PDB file of N, CA and C in Angstrom:
ATOM      1  N   MET A   1     -32.156  11.794   5.864  1.00  0.00           N
ATOM      2  CA  MET A   1     -31.059  11.496   4.982  1.00  0.00           C
ATOM      3  C   MET A   1     -31.172  12.420   3.778  1.00  0.00           C
ATOM      4  N   ASP A   2     -30.032  13.015   3.408  1.00  0.00           N
ATOM      5  CA  ASP A   2     -29.969  13.875   2.232  1.00  0.00           C
ATOM      6  C   ASP A   2     -28.965  13.286   1.254  1.00  0.00           C
ATOM      7  N   VAL A   3     -29.295  13.308  -0.037  1.00  0.00           N
ATOM      8  CA  VAL A   3     -28.391  12.841  -1.083  1.00  0.00           C
ATOM      9  C   VAL A   3     -28.175  14.001  -2.043  1.00  0.00           C
ATOM     10  N   LEU A   4     -26.907  14.409  -2.191  1.00  0.00           N
ATOM     11  CA  LEU A   4     -26.548  15.530  -3.055  1.00  0.00           C
ATOM     12  C   LEU A   4     -25.512  15.067  -4.061  1.00  0.00           C
ATOM     13  N   GLU A   5     -25.534  15.670  -5.249  1.00  0.00           N
ATOM     14  CA  GLU A   5     -24.577  15.297  -6.281  1.00  0.00           C
ATOM     15  C   GLU A   5     -23.845  16.524  -6.791  1.00  0.00           C
ATOM     16  N   THR A   6     -22.511  16.404  -6.878  1.00  0.00           N
ATOM     17  CA  THR A   6     -21.691  17.444  -7.486  1.00  0.00           C
ATOM     18  C   THR A   6     -21.053  16.850  -8.742  1.00  0.00           C
ATOM     19  N   GLU A   7     -20.207  17.607  -9.368  1.00  0.00           N
ATOM     20  CA  GLU A   7     -19.544  17.145 -10.580  1.00  0.00           C
ATOM     21  C   GLU A   7     -18.666  15.919 -10.319  1.00  0.00           C
ATOM     22  N   HIS A   8     -18.052  15.846  -9.124  1.00  0.00           N
ATOM     23  CA  HIS A   8     -17.071  14.802  -8.832  1.00  0.00           C
ATOM     24  C   HIS A   8     -17.500  13.756  -7.812  1.00  0.00           C
ATOM     25  N   GLU A   9     -18.626  13.977  -7.126  1.00  0.00           N
ATOM     26  CA  GLU A   9     -19.003  13.033  -6.072  1.00  0.00           C
ATOM     27  C   GLU A   9     -20.491  13.091  -5.769  1.00  0.00           C
ATOM     28  N   VAL A  10     -20.941  12.051  -5.077  1.00  0.00           N
ATOM     29  CA  VAL A  10     -22.273  12.031  -4.492  1.00  0.00           C
ATOM     30  C   VAL A  10     -22.070  12.054  -2.985  1.00  0.00           C
ATOM     31  N   LEU A  11     -22.775  12.951  -2.316  1.00  0.00           N
ATOM     32  CA  LEU A  11     -22.664  13.091  -0.855  1.00  0.00           C
ATOM     33  C   LEU A  11     -23.966  12.649  -0.213  1.00  0.00           C
ATOM     34  N   ILE A  12     -23.842  11.819   0.813  1.00  0.00           N
ATOM     35  CA  ILE A  12     -25.005  11.356   1.568  1.00  0.00           C
ATOM     36  C   ILE A  12     -24.814  11.791   3.013  1.00  0.00           C
ATOM     37  N   PHE A  13     -25.763  12.556   3.535  1.00  0.00           N
ATOM     38  CA  PHE A  13     -25.740  13.015   4.925  1.00  0.00           C
ATOM     39  C   PHE A  13     -26.826  12.241   5.670  1.00  0.00           C
ATOM     40  N   VAL A  14     -26.423  11.539   6.738  1.00  0.00           N
ATOM     41  CA  VAL A  14     -27.345  10.703   7.508  1.00  0.00           C
ATOM     42  C   VAL A  14     -27.347  11.193   8.952  1.00  0.00           C
ATOM     43  N   ALA A  15     -28.512  11.526   9.466  1.00  0.00           N
ATOM     44  CA  ALA A  15     -28.626  11.945  10.872  1.00  0.00           C
ATOM     45  C   ALA A  15     -28.569  10.711  11.759  1.00  0.00           C
ATOM     46  N   LEU A  16     -27.444  10.518  12.427  1.00  0.00           N
ATOM     47  CA  LEU A  16     -27.253   9.369  13.325  1.00  0.00           C
ATOM     48  C   LEU A  16     -26.626   9.837  14.638  1.00  0.00           C
ATOM     49  N   PRO A  17     -27.365  10.609  15.437  1.00  0.00           N
ATOM     50  CA  PRO A  17     -26.794  11.064  16.698  1.00  0.00           C
ATOM     51  C   PRO A  17     -26.427   9.894  17.598  1.00  0.00           C
ATOM     52  N   GLY A  18     -25.260  10.003  18.208  1.00  0.00           N
ATOM     53  CA  GLY A  18     -24.814   8.974  19.130  1.00  0.00           C
ATOM     54  C   GLY A  18     -24.147   7.779  18.471  1.00  0.00           C
ATOM     55  N   VAL A  19     -23.937   7.827  17.155  1.00  0.00           N
ATOM     56  CA  VAL A  19     -23.284   6.732  16.443  1.00  0.00           C
ATOM     57  C   VAL A  19     -21.963   7.242  15.882  1.00  0.00           C
ATOM     58  N   ASP A  20     -20.886   6.558  16.218  1.00  0.00           N
ATOM     59  CA  ASP A  20     -19.563   6.929  15.730  1.00  0.00           C
ATOM     60  C   ASP A  20     -19.413   6.469  14.282  1.00  0.00           C
ATOM     61  N   ALA A  21     -18.825   7.312  13.434  1.00  0.00           N
ATOM     62  CA  ALA A  21     -18.630   6.969  12.021  1.00  0.00           C
ATOM     63  C   ALA A  21     -17.842   5.676  11.855  1.00  0.00           C
ATOM     64  N   ARG A  22     -16.951   5.370  12.797  1.00  0.00           N
ATOM     65  CA  ARG A  22     -16.169   4.122  12.716  1.00  0.00           C
ATOM     66  C   ARG A  22     -17.028   2.879  12.903  1.00  0.00           C
ATOM     67  N   ASP A  23     -18.222   3.054  13.455  1.00  0.00           N
ATOM     68  CA  ASP A  23     -19.109   1.922  13.706  1.00  0.00           C
ATOM     69  C   ASP A  23     -20.154   1.734  12.605  1.00  0.00           C
ATOM     70  N   VAL A  24     -19.999   2.471  11.504  1.00  0.00           N
ATOM     71  CA  VAL A  24     -20.951   2.390  10.396  1.00  0.00           C
ATOM     72  C   VAL A  24     -20.265   1.774   9.187  1.00  0.00           C
ATOM     73  N   LYS A  25     -20.968   0.876   8.543  1.00  0.00           N
ATOM     74  CA  LYS A  25     -20.445   0.235   7.335  1.00  0.00           C
ATOM     75  C   LYS A  25     -21.233   0.784   6.144  1.00  0.00           C
ATOM     76  N   ALA A  26     -20.532   1.201   5.102  1.00  0.00           N
ATOM     77  CA  ALA A  26     -21.166   1.691   3.876  1.00  0.00           C
ATOM     78  C   ALA A  26     -20.578   0.918   2.712  1.00  0.00           C
ATOM     79  N   GLN A  27     -21.448   0.277   1.928  1.00  0.00           N
ATOM     80  CA  GLN A  27     -20.959  -0.500   0.792  1.00  0.00           C
ATOM     81  C   GLN A  27     -21.921  -0.375  -0.380  1.00  0.00           C
ATOM     82  N   LEU A  28     -21.348  -0.404  -1.580  1.00  0.00           N
ATOM     83  CA  LEU A  28     -22.159  -0.361  -2.788  1.00  0.00           C
ATOM     84  C   LEU A  28     -22.832  -1.711  -2.977  1.00  0.00           C
ATOM     85  N   ASP A  29     -24.084  -1.662  -3.368  1.00  0.00           N
ATOM     86  CA  ASP A  29     -24.859  -2.878  -3.619  1.00  0.00           C
ATOM     87  C   ASP A  29     -25.685  -2.628  -4.880  1.00  0.00           C
ATOM     88  N   GLY A  30     -25.097  -2.910  -6.034  1.00  0.00           N
ATOM     89  CA  GLY A  30     -25.765  -2.619  -7.298  1.00  0.00           C
ATOM     90  C   GLY A  30     -25.896  -1.113  -7.471  1.00  0.00           C
ATOM     91  N   ALA A  31     -27.115  -0.640  -7.690  1.00  0.00           N
ATOM     92  CA  ALA A  31     -27.370   0.790  -7.897  1.00  0.00           C
ATOM     93  C   ALA A  31     -27.754   1.493  -6.596  1.00  0.00           C
ATOM     94  N   ALA A  32     -27.358   0.906  -5.468  1.00  0.00           N
ATOM     95  CA  ALA A  32     -27.708   1.483  -4.173  1.00  0.00           C
ATOM     96  C   ALA A  32     -26.500   1.448  -3.238  1.00  0.00           C
ATOM     97  N   LEU A  33     -26.599   2.235  -2.184  1.00  0.00           N
ATOM     98  CA  LEU A  33     -25.606   2.218  -1.117  1.00  0.00           C
ATOM     99  C   LEU A  33     -26.274   1.596   0.102  1.00  0.00           C
ATOM    100  N   LEU A  34     -25.631   0.612   0.690  1.00  0.00           N
ATOM    101  CA  LEU A  34     -26.149  -0.036   1.887  1.00  0.00           C
ATOM    102  C   LEU A  34     -25.397   0.531   3.092  1.00  0.00           C
ATOM    103  N   VAL A  35     -26.123   1.175   3.997  1.00  0.00           N
ATOM    104  CA  VAL A  35     -25.552   1.773   5.207  1.00  0.00           C
ATOM    105  C   VAL A  35     -26.060   0.967   6.393  1.00  0.00           C
ATOM    106  N   SER A  36     -25.133   0.441   7.220  1.00  0.00           N
ATOM    107  CA  SER A  36     -25.560  -0.358   8.363  1.00  0.00           C
ATOM    108  C   SER A  36     -24.657  -0.088   9.555  1.00  0.00           C
ATOM    109  N   GLY A  37     -25.166  -0.409  10.724  1.00  0.00           N
ATOM    110  CA  GLY A  37     -24.401  -0.220  11.948  1.00  0.00           C
ATOM    111  C   GLY A  37     -25.246  -0.547  13.157  1.00  0.00           C
ATOM    112  N   ARG A  38     -24.830  -0.017  14.294  1.00  0.00           N
ATOM    113  CA  ARG A  38     -25.527  -0.301  15.550  1.00  0.00           C
ATOM    114  C   ARG A  38     -25.428   0.916  16.463  1.00  0.00           C
ATOM    115  N   ARG A  39     -26.547   1.272  17.063  1.00  0.00           N
ATOM    116  CA  ARG A  39     -26.557   2.302  18.107  1.00  0.00           C
ATOM    117  C   ARG A  39     -26.765   1.566  19.420  1.00  0.00           C
ATOM    118  N   VAL A  40     -25.867   1.791  20.363  1.00  0.00           N
ATOM    119  CA  VAL A  40     -25.965   1.116  21.663  1.00  0.00           C
ATOM    120  C   VAL A  40     -26.298   2.137  22.743  1.00  0.00           C
ATOM    121  N   LEU A  41     -27.004   1.665  23.738  1.00  0.00           N
ATOM    122  CA  LEU A  41     -27.339   2.543  24.863  1.00  0.00           C
ATOM    123  C   LEU A  41     -26.072   2.929  25.611  1.00  0.00           C
ATOM    124  N   PRO A  42     -25.954   4.178  26.009  1.00  0.00           N
ATOM    125  CA  PRO A  42     -24.813   4.567  26.832  1.00  0.00           C
ATOM    126  C   PRO A  42     -24.836   3.799  28.155  1.00  0.00           C
ATOM    127  N   PRO A  43     -23.666   3.520  28.729  1.00  0.00           N
ATOM    128  CA  PRO A  43     -23.616   2.745  29.977  1.00  0.00           C
ATOM    129  C   PRO A  43     -24.444   3.364  31.102  1.00  0.00           C
ATOM    130  N   GLN A  44     -24.584   4.693  31.123  1.00  0.00           N
ATOM    131  CA  GLN A  44     -25.345   5.363  32.192  1.00  0.00           C
ATOM    132  C   GLN A  44     -26.809   4.931  32.207  1.00  0.00           C
ATOM    133  N   LEU A  45     -27.322   4.455  31.064  1.00  0.00           N
ATOM    134  CA  LEU A  45     -28.733   4.081  31.012  1.00  0.00           C
ATOM    135  C   LEU A  45     -28.988   2.667  31.536  1.00  0.00           C
ATOM    136  N   GLY A  46     -27.929   1.931  31.835  1.00  0.00           N
ATOM    137  CA  GLY A  46     -28.086   0.554  32.317  1.00  0.00           C
ATOM    138  C   GLY A  46     -28.914   0.443  33.581  1.00  0.00           C
ATOM    139  N   ARG A  47     -28.816   1.428  34.458  1.00  0.00           N
ATOM    140  CA  ARG A  47     -29.543   1.385  35.735  1.00  0.00           C
ATOM    141  C   ARG A  47     -30.522   2.552  35.865  1.00  0.00           C
ATOM    142  N   ALA A  48     -30.733   3.285  34.775  1.00  0.00           N
ATOM    143  CA  ALA A  48     -31.586   4.480  34.839  1.00  0.00           C
ATOM    144  C   ALA A  48     -33.048   4.134  34.578  1.00  0.00           C
ATOM    145  N   ALA A  49     -33.937   4.921  35.164  1.00  0.00           N
ATOM    146  CA  ALA A  49     -35.355   4.836  34.830  1.00  0.00           C
ATOM    147  C   ALA A  49     -35.557   5.688  33.585  1.00  0.00           C
ATOM    148  N   ILE A  50     -35.976   5.084  32.510  1.00  0.00           N
ATOM    149  CA  ILE A  50     -36.128   5.804  31.240  1.00  0.00           C
ATOM    150  C   ILE A  50     -37.531   6.389  31.173  1.00  0.00           C
ATOM    151  N   HIS A  51     -37.619   7.705  31.035  1.00  0.00           N
ATOM    152  CA  HIS A  51     -38.898   8.391  30.936  1.00  0.00           C
ATOM    153  C   HIS A  51     -39.270   8.654  29.483  1.00  0.00           C
ATOM    154  N   ARG A  52     -38.280   8.764  28.635  1.00  0.00           N
ATOM    155  CA  ARG A  52     -38.526   8.985  27.212  1.00  0.00           C
ATOM    156  C   ARG A  52     -37.314   8.483  26.452  1.00  0.00           C
ATOM    157  N   LEU A  53     -37.542   7.711  25.400  1.00  0.00           N
ATOM    158  CA  LEU A  53     -36.459   7.184  24.583  1.00  0.00           C
ATOM    159  C   LEU A  53     -36.892   7.299  23.123  1.00  0.00           C
ATOM    160  N   GLU A  54     -36.414   8.336  22.433  1.00  0.00           N
ATOM    161  CA  GLU A  54     -36.836   8.601  21.065  1.00  0.00           C
ATOM    162  C   GLU A  54     -35.846   8.096  20.020  1.00  0.00           C
ATOM    163  N   LEU A  55     -34.577   7.964  20.400  1.00  0.00           N
ATOM    164  CA  LEU A  55     -33.589   7.483  19.445  1.00  0.00           C
ATOM    165  C   LEU A  55     -33.626   5.957  19.426  1.00  0.00           C
ATOM    166  N   PRO A  56     -33.887   5.363  18.254  1.00  0.00           N
ATOM    167  CA  PRO A  56     -33.931   3.900  18.203  1.00  0.00           C
ATOM    168  C   PRO A  56     -32.575   3.300  18.535  1.00  0.00           C
ATOM    169  N   GLN A  57     -32.584   2.197  19.233  1.00  0.00           N
ATOM    170  CA  GLN A  57     -31.361   1.514  19.647  1.00  0.00           C
ATOM    171  C   GLN A  57     -31.232   0.205  18.887  1.00  0.00           C
ATOM    172  N   GLY A  58     -30.012  -0.296  18.814  1.00  0.00           N
ATOM    173  CA  GLY A  58     -29.775  -1.584  18.179  1.00  0.00           C
ATOM    174  C   GLY A  58     -29.281  -1.434  16.748  1.00  0.00           C
ATOM    175  N   ARG A  59     -29.384  -2.537  16.025  1.00  0.00           N
ATOM    176  CA  ARG A  59     -28.858  -2.598  14.665  1.00  0.00           C
ATOM    177  C   ARG A  59     -29.774  -1.829  13.717  1.00  0.00           C
ATOM    178  N   PHE A  60     -29.161  -1.164  12.733  1.00  0.00           N
ATOM    179  CA  PHE A  60     -29.931  -0.483  11.694  1.00  0.00           C
ATOM    180  C   PHE A  60     -29.319  -0.784  10.340  1.00  0.00           C
ATOM    181  N   GLU A  61     -30.145  -0.671   9.309  1.00  0.00           N
ATOM    182  CA  GLU A  61     -29.692  -0.867   7.937  1.00  0.00           C
ATOM    183  C   GLU A  61     -30.593  -0.056   7.033  1.00  0.00           C
ATOM    184  N   ARG A  62     -29.989   0.640   6.084  1.00  0.00           N
ATOM    185  CA  ARG A  62     -30.758   1.479   5.158  1.00  0.00           C
ATOM    186  C   ARG A  62     -30.165   1.345   3.774  1.00  0.00           C
ATOM    187  N   ARG A  63     -31.007   1.116   2.784  1.00  0.00           N
ATOM    188  CA  ARG A  63     -30.586   1.027   1.386  1.00  0.00           C
ATOM    189  C   ARG A  63     -30.967   2.344   0.712  1.00  0.00           C
ATOM    190  N   VAL A  64     -29.964   3.006   0.126  1.00  0.00           N
ATOM    191  CA  VAL A  64     -30.156   4.326  -0.475  1.00  0.00           C
ATOM    192  C   VAL A  64     -29.968   4.209  -1.987  1.00  0.00           C
ATOM    193  N   PRO A  65     -31.020   4.446  -2.788  1.00  0.00           N
ATOM    194  CA  PRO A  65     -30.839   4.443  -4.231  1.00  0.00           C
ATOM    195  C   PRO A  65     -29.881   5.569  -4.639  1.00  0.00           C
ATOM    196  N   LEU A  66     -28.993   5.272  -5.591  1.00  0.00           N
ATOM    197  CA  LEU A  66     -27.986   6.239  -6.015  1.00  0.00           C
ATOM    198  C   LEU A  66     -28.287   6.752  -7.425  1.00  0.00           C
ATOM    199  N   PRO A  67     -27.803   7.974  -7.724  1.00  0.00           N
ATOM    200  CA  PRO A  67     -27.921   8.462  -9.100  1.00  0.00           C
ATOM    201  C   PRO A  67     -27.133   7.530 -10.022  1.00  0.00           C
ATOM    202  N   PRO A  68     -27.564   7.377 -11.270  1.00  0.00           N
ATOM    203  CA  PRO A  68     -26.837   6.514 -12.196  1.00  0.00           C
ATOM    204  C   PRO A  68     -25.374   6.937 -12.320  1.00  0.00           C
ATOM    205  N   GLY A  69     -24.505   5.966 -12.456  1.00  0.00           N
ATOM    206  CA  GLY A  69     -23.082   6.263 -12.621  1.00  0.00           C
ATOM    207  C   GLY A  69     -22.229   5.182 -12.002  1.00  0.00           C
ATOM    208  N   ARG A  70     -20.910   5.379 -12.097  1.00  0.00           N
ATOM    209  CA  ARG A  70     -19.946   4.455 -11.492  1.00  0.00           C
ATOM    210  C   ARG A  70     -19.198   5.215 -10.413  1.00  0.00           C
ATOM    211  N   TYR A  71     -18.857   4.510  -9.352  1.00  0.00           N
ATOM    212  CA  TYR A  71     -18.190   5.139  -8.214  1.00  0.00           C
ATOM    213  C   TYR A  71     -16.886   4.408  -7.922  1.00  0.00           C
ATOM    214  N   SER A  72     -15.834   5.189  -7.618  1.00  0.00           N
ATOM    215  CA  SER A  72     -14.513   4.589  -7.442  1.00  0.00           C
ATOM    216  C   SER A  72     -14.089   4.444  -5.985  1.00  0.00           C
ATOM    217  N   ALA A  73     -14.648   5.208  -5.086  1.00  0.00           N
ATOM    218  CA  ALA A  73     -14.226   5.144  -3.680  1.00  0.00           C
ATOM    219  C   ALA A  73     -15.349   5.612  -2.772  1.00  0.00           C
ATOM    220  N   ILE A  74     -15.342   5.079  -1.552  1.00  0.00           N
ATOM    221  CA  ILE A  74     -16.301   5.471  -0.516  1.00  0.00           C
ATOM    222  C   ILE A  74     -15.513   6.017   0.664  1.00  0.00           C
ATOM    223  N   HIS A  75     -15.901   7.193   1.148  1.00  0.00           N
ATOM    224  CA  HIS A  75     -15.292   7.787   2.339  1.00  0.00           C
ATOM    225  C   HIS A  75     -16.407   8.034   3.354  1.00  0.00           C
ATOM    226  N   VAL A  76     -16.174   7.639   4.602  1.00  0.00           N
ATOM    227  CA  VAL A  76     -17.164   7.826   5.659  1.00  0.00           C
ATOM    228  C   VAL A  76     -16.552   8.689   6.746  1.00  0.00           C
ATOM    229  N   GLY A  77     -17.275   9.722   7.159  1.00  0.00           N
ATOM    230  CA  GLY A  77     -16.821  10.608   8.223  1.00  0.00           C
ATOM    231  C   GLY A  77     -18.020  11.184   8.944  1.00  0.00           C
ATOM    232  N   SER A  78     -17.782  12.176   9.767  1.00  0.00           N
ATOM    233  CA  SER A  78     -18.893  12.837  10.451  1.00  0.00           C
ATOM    234  C   SER A  78     -18.650  14.337  10.452  1.00  0.00           C
ATOM    235  N   GLU A  79     -19.762  15.059  10.459  1.00  0.00           N
ATOM    236  CA  GLU A  79     -19.704  16.512  10.435  1.00  0.00           C
ATOM    237  C   GLU A  79     -20.961  17.067  11.084  1.00  0.00           C
ATOM    238  N   GLN A  80     -20.803  17.850  12.127  1.00  0.00           N
ATOM    239  CA  GLN A  80     -21.902  18.513  12.817  1.00  0.00           C
ATOM    240  C   GLN A  80     -23.048  17.567  13.162  1.00  0.00           C
ATOM    241  N   GLY A  81     -22.704  16.403  13.719  1.00  0.00           N
ATOM    242  CA  GLY A  81     -23.723  15.460  14.185  1.00  0.00           C
ATOM    243  C   GLY A  81     -24.309  14.564  13.111  1.00  0.00           C
ATOM    244  N   CYS A  82     -23.820  14.671  11.875  1.00  0.00           N
ATOM    245  CA  CYS A  82     -24.307  13.824  10.792  1.00  0.00           C
ATOM    246  C   CYS A  82     -23.190  12.927  10.289  1.00  0.00           C
ATOM    247  N   LEU A  83     -23.565  11.735   9.896  1.00  0.00           N
ATOM    248  CA  LEU A  83     -22.651  10.865   9.189  1.00  0.00           C
ATOM    249  C   LEU A  83     -22.581  11.391   7.760  1.00  0.00           C
ATOM    250  N   VAL A  84     -21.373  11.514   7.212  1.00  0.00           N
ATOM    251  CA  VAL A  84     -21.201  12.009   5.850  1.00  0.00           C
ATOM    252  C   VAL A  84     -20.500  10.926   5.041  1.00  0.00           C
ATOM    253  N   ILE A  85     -21.168  10.473   3.995  1.00  0.00           N
ATOM    254  CA  ILE A  85     -20.597   9.459   3.094  1.00  0.00           C
ATOM    255  C   ILE A  85     -20.373  10.115   1.750  1.00  0.00           C
ATOM    256  N   SER A  86     -19.131  10.016   1.265  1.00  0.00           N
ATOM    257  CA  SER A  86     -18.775  10.599  -0.021  1.00  0.00           C
ATOM    258  C   SER A  86     -18.450   9.460  -0.977  1.00  0.00           C
ATOM    259  N   LEU A  87     -19.116   9.458  -2.117  1.00  0.00           N
ATOM    260  CA  LEU A  87     -18.842   8.478  -3.161  1.00  0.00           C
ATOM    261  C   LEU A  87     -18.173   9.208  -4.321  1.00  0.00           C
ATOM    262  N   GLU A  88     -16.912   8.905  -4.566  1.00  0.00           N
ATOM    263  CA  GLU A  88     -16.207   9.534  -5.685  1.00  0.00           C
ATOM    264  C   GLU A  88     -16.706   8.937  -6.984  1.00  0.00           C
ATOM    265  N   LYS A  89     -16.978   9.803  -7.964  1.00  0.00           N
ATOM    266  CA  LYS A  89     -17.399   9.329  -9.267  1.00  0.00           C
ATOM    267  C   LYS A  89     -16.181   8.809 -10.036  1.00  0.00           C
ATOM    268  N   ALA A  90     -16.359   7.669 -10.699  1.00  0.00           N
ATOM    269  CA  ALA A  90     -15.286   7.105 -11.531  1.00  0.00           C
ATOM    270  C   ALA A  90     -15.249   7.865 -12.855  1.00  0.00           C
ATOM    271  N   PRO A  91     -14.038   8.051 -13.410  1.00  0.00           N
ATOM    272  CA  PRO A  91     -13.962   8.754 -14.698  1.00  0.00           C
ATOM    273  C   PRO A  91     -14.598   7.972 -15.827  1.00  0.00           C
TER     274      PRO A  91
END
């Protein structure tokens, strides 16, 4: 996870391969951002013999401390295999 700050926003990049941005919830919780969701096994793995499984499956939740400030909006999207969360700074 990377947290970057510009003049107008804070950007959080989260490596979540196999998780659709629509399935992730991002909400402010005091001075932190709470990111949660679920990674599910693809249907093809239901009957497969698994030899290696490195990506954790199931529900996840991560609390990310934020730089001091006020935020007016949260935008969640994806870019090049990463979840991208943009927090607009309030004036």
